[in-house]
């Protein structure tokens, strides 16, 4: 075999290989996105990932906030059923004192004891945010009062509470029992 002169052009095989390599590089360049396109795609992917992360974080905060609100409501209103059961006891103590005639002698200490017990009971209820609704003379409020009857009374404004048959109560601002009332209406 004859040695090739280094200054001579490549042989045909080498030329073909060189052309194929150039073709492959051209194809690769056309398939691969340009640097700018790659950067744009990367920025878009980063923005999308950041958006998803922010949404996930907001969802987690919302779940946490809702759970805290549920716990707070459960704590605030856990006494609701118990308090409803105590209201008739409170009513009966008030009725007992109202029906007790002016007494003296041996019965007077009993009446005083019931009065002190009633006061302690009311104080305990107030300590747990159970408040009395006694709307005597106030305008009728269907959110707090239950009208038992309507009576014509020209001496007071229409839709005013003229008598309270049973006091109402609220627990932390939520109605436990509406006040049962008699309401005035305009004369005919």
Tab-separated table of C-alpha atoms in Angstrom:
chain	number	residue	atom	x	y	z
A	1	UNK	CA	0.000	0.000	0.000
A	2	UNK	CA	1.112	3.367	-0.784
A	3	UNK	CA	1.346	5.903	1.884
A	4	UNK	CA	-0.842	8.879	1.527
A	5	UNK	CA	0.563	12.269	1.370
A	6	UNK	CA	-0.754	14.310	4.281
A	7	UNK	CA	-1.297	17.253	1.963
A	8	UNK	CA	-3.530	15.217	-0.336
A	9	UNK	CA	-7.278	15.451	0.074
A	10	UNK	CA	-9.097	12.742	2.024
A	11	UNK	CA	-10.060	9.603	0.352
A	12	UNK	CA	-13.589	9.000	-0.765
A	13	UNK	CA	-14.456	6.945	2.315
A	14	UNK	CA	-13.209	9.624	4.608
A	15	UNK	CA	-15.112	12.258	2.685
A	16	UNK	CA	-18.315	10.253	2.953
A	17	UNK	CA	-17.835	9.743	6.681
A	18	UNK	CA	-17.171	13.418	7.103
A	19	UNK	CA	-20.328	14.322	5.186
A	20	UNK	CA	-22.407	11.870	7.215
A	21	UNK	CA	-21.052	13.320	10.470
A	22	UNK	CA	-21.873	16.828	9.269
A	23	UNK	CA	-25.383	15.670	8.355
A	24	UNK	CA	-25.874	14.099	11.779
A	25	UNK	CA	-24.698	17.293	13.447
A	26	UNK	CA	-27.055	19.343	11.298
A	27	UNK	CA	-29.937	16.999	12.205
A	28	UNK	CA	-29.005	17.171	15.894
A	29	UNK	CA	-28.927	20.946	15.794
A	30	UNK	CA	-32.343	21.030	14.160
A	31	UNK	CA	-33.780	18.588	16.792
A	32	UNK	CA	-32.162	20.223	19.820
A	33	UNK	CA	-33.799	23.499	20.788
A	34	UNK	CA	-31.708	26.572	20.814
A	35	UNK	CA	-30.284	27.858	24.063
A	36	UNK	CA	-32.895	30.621	24.217
A	37	UNK	CA	-35.723	28.137	23.709
A	38	UNK	CA	-34.300	25.886	26.413
A	39	UNK	CA	-34.047	28.812	28.816
A	40	UNK	CA	-37.617	29.892	28.050
A	41	UNK	CA	-38.880	26.349	28.693
A	42	UNK	CA	-36.918	26.185	31.938
A	43	UNK	CA	-38.310	29.540	33.115
A	44	UNK	CA	-41.820	28.395	32.252
A	45	UNK	CA	-41.327	25.132	34.171
A	46	UNK	CA	-39.928	27.043	37.165
A	47	UNK	CA	-42.867	29.471	37.137
A	48	UNK	CA	-45.343	26.586	36.985
A	49	UNK	CA	-43.594	24.758	39.841
A	50	UNK	CA	-43.534	27.943	41.917
A	51	UNK	CA	-47.264	28.473	41.269
A	52	UNK	CA	-48.045	24.892	42.296
A	53	UNK	CA	-45.954	25.281	45.456
A	54	UNK	CA	-47.745	28.517	46.383
A	55	UNK	CA	-51.146	26.895	45.808
A	56	UNK	CA	-50.180	23.892	47.926
A	57	UNK	CA	-48.966	26.197	50.693
A	58	UNK	CA	-52.201	28.232	50.567
A	59	UNK	CA	-54.280	25.041	50.694
A	60	UNK	CA	-52.324	23.848	53.730
A	61	UNK	CA	-52.852	27.188	55.474
A	62	UNK	CA	-56.591	27.060	54.706
A	63	UNK	CA	-56.884	23.540	56.112
A	64	UNK	CA	-55.006	24.598	59.237
A	65	UNK	CA	-57.182	27.707	59.666
A	66	UNK	CA	-60.411	25.700	59.212
A	67	UNK	CA	-59.240	23.115	61.746
A	68	UNK	CA	-58.420	25.862	64.252
A	69	UNK	CA	-61.870	27.419	63.711
A	70	UNK	CA	-63.560	24.045	64.205
A	71	UNK	CA	-61.646	23.476	67.438
A	72	UNK	CA	-62.530	26.980	68.643
A	73	UNK	CA	-66.243	26.453	67.867
A	74	UNK	CA	-66.230	23.066	69.553
A	75	UNK	CA	-64.611	24.610	72.628
A	76	UNK	CA	-67.005	27.571	72.680
A	77	UNK	CA	-70.183	25.563	72.234
A	78	UNK	CA	-69.315	22.310	74.010
A	79	UNK	CA	-71.511	23.409	76.912
A	80	UNK	CA	-74.559	24.004	74.730
A	81	UNK	CA	-76.448	20.765	75.483
A	82	UNK	CA	-75.510	20.914	79.179
A	83	UNK	CA	-76.616	24.547	79.440
A	84	UNK	CA	-79.966	23.780	77.787
A	85	UNK	CA	-80.596	21.155	80.449
A	86	UNK	CA	-79.847	23.650	83.239
A	87	UNK	CA	-82.219	26.356	81.990
A	88	UNK	CA	-85.407	24.706	83.373
A	89	UNK	CA	-83.714	24.442	86.784
A	90	UNK	CA	-82.965	28.156	86.678
A	91	UNK	CA	-86.563	28.899	85.618
A	92	UNK	CA	-87.941	26.800	88.480
A	93	UNK	CA	-85.791	28.584	91.041
A	94	UNK	CA	-87.010	31.959	89.745
A	95	UNK	CA	-90.641	30.786	89.856
A	96	UNK	CA	-90.186	29.518	93.406
A	97	UNK	CA	-88.986	32.929	94.538
A	98	UNK	CA	-91.756	34.728	92.644
A	99	UNK	CA	-94.421	32.549	94.253
A	100	UNK	CA	-93.014	32.830	97.764
A	101	UNK	CA	-95.183	35.241	99.740
A	102	UNK	CA	-93.595	37.841	101.949
A	103	UNK	CA	-92.583	35.656	104.799
A	104	UNK	CA	-90.897	36.001	108.081
A	105	UNK	CA	-89.984	33.671	110.825
A	106	UNK	CA	-88.890	30.130	110.072
A	107	UNK	CA	-89.432	30.288	106.281
A	108	UNK	CA	-87.407	33.468	105.737
A	109	UNK	CA	-83.973	31.725	105.899
A	110	UNK	CA	-85.137	29.196	103.287
A	111	UNK	CA	-86.184	31.974	100.889
A	112	UNK	CA	-82.882	33.774	101.487
A	113	UNK	CA	-81.015	30.526	100.817
A	114	UNK	CA	-82.857	30.039	97.516
A	115	UNK	CA	-82.080	33.660	96.581
A	116	UNK	CA	-78.369	33.139	97.290
A	117	UNK	CA	-78.382	29.841	95.387
A	118	UNK	CA	-80.068	31.540	92.422
A	119	UNK	CA	-77.483	34.329	92.503
A	120	UNK	CA	-74.624	31.778	92.564
A	121	UNK	CA	-76.261	29.889	89.716
A	122	UNK	CA	-76.560	33.064	87.606
A	123	UNK	CA	-72.931	33.987	88.355
A	124	UNK	CA	-71.764	30.529	87.261
A	125	UNK	CA	-73.782	30.817	84.045
A	126	UNK	CA	-72.269	34.253	83.332
A	127	UNK	CA	-68.766	32.866	83.957
A	128	UNK	CA	-69.318	30.499	81.017
A	129	UNK	CA	-70.825	33.257	78.805
A	130	UNK	CA	-74.441	32.132	79.191
A	131	UNK	CA	-76.402	35.364	79.163
A	132	UNK	CA	-80.037	36.065	79.883
A	133	UNK	CA	-82.358	37.561	77.250
A	134	UNK	CA	-85.031	39.574	79.069
A	135	UNK	CA	-86.583	41.820	76.420
A	136	UNK	CA	-89.272	43.548	78.527
A	137	UNK	CA	-90.126	46.853	76.800
A	138	UNK	CA	-87.746	46.291	73.881
A	139	UNK	CA	-88.720	46.013	70.197
A	140	UNK	CA	-89.550	42.459	69.107
A	141	UNK	CA	-86.584	40.651	67.527
A	142	UNK	CA	-87.489	37.346	65.828
A	143	UNK	CA	-83.839	36.251	66.136
A	144	UNK	CA	-84.037	36.326	69.943
A	145	UNK	CA	-87.744	36.231	70.774
A	146	UNK	CA	-90.647	33.895	70.138
A	147	UNK	CA	-94.008	35.657	70.035
A	148	UNK	CA	-96.625	33.707	71.975
A	149	UNK	CA	-99.423	36.201	71.355
A	150	UNK	CA	-100.133	39.696	70.107
A	151	UNK	CA	-102.230	42.115	72.124
A	152	UNK	CA	-103.557	45.557	71.202
A	153	UNK	CA	-102.043	48.137	73.499
A	154	UNK	CA	-102.212	51.829	72.515
A	155	UNK	CA	-99.900	52.789	75.385
A	156	UNK	CA	-96.799	51.239	73.773
A	157	UNK	CA	-95.280	51.171	70.316
A	158	UNK	CA	-96.444	48.384	67.985
A	159	UNK	CA	-94.128	45.333	67.903
A	160	UNK	CA	-92.833	46.004	71.407
A	161	UNK	CA	-92.499	43.269	73.986
A	162	UNK	CA	-95.079	43.922	76.691
A	163	UNK	CA	-94.671	40.718	78.709
A	164	UNK	CA	-92.047	37.998	79.055
A	165	UNK	CA	-93.470	34.566	79.785
A	166	UNK	CA	-90.107	32.798	79.743
A	167	UNK	CA	-86.668	34.378	79.547
A	168	UNK	CA	-84.318	33.425	76.759
A	169	UNK	CA	-80.590	32.668	76.907
A	170	UNK	CA	-77.546	32.907	74.659
A	171	UNK	CA	-74.216	31.057	74.816
A	172	UNK	CA	-71.302	33.094	73.420
A	173	UNK	CA	-73.793	35.098	71.369
A	174	UNK	CA	-75.530	32.002	69.955
A	175	UNK	CA	-79.176	31.558	70.914
A	176	UNK	CA	-79.781	28.693	73.339
A	177	UNK	CA	-83.458	29.360	73.897
A	178	UNK	CA	-85.612	32.218	72.583
A	179	UNK	CA	-87.490	34.403	75.045
A	180	UNK	CA	-91.220	33.633	74.923
A	181	UNK	CA	-92.955	36.973	74.777
A	182	UNK	CA	-96.239	38.806	74.320
A	183	UNK	CA	-96.029	41.506	71.648
A	184	UNK	CA	-98.083	44.656	71.216
A	185	UNK	CA	-99.877	45.424	68.000
A	186	UNK	CA	-101.430	48.575	66.623
A	187	UNK	CA	-105.037	49.301	67.533
A	188	UNK	CA	-107.747	48.716	64.967
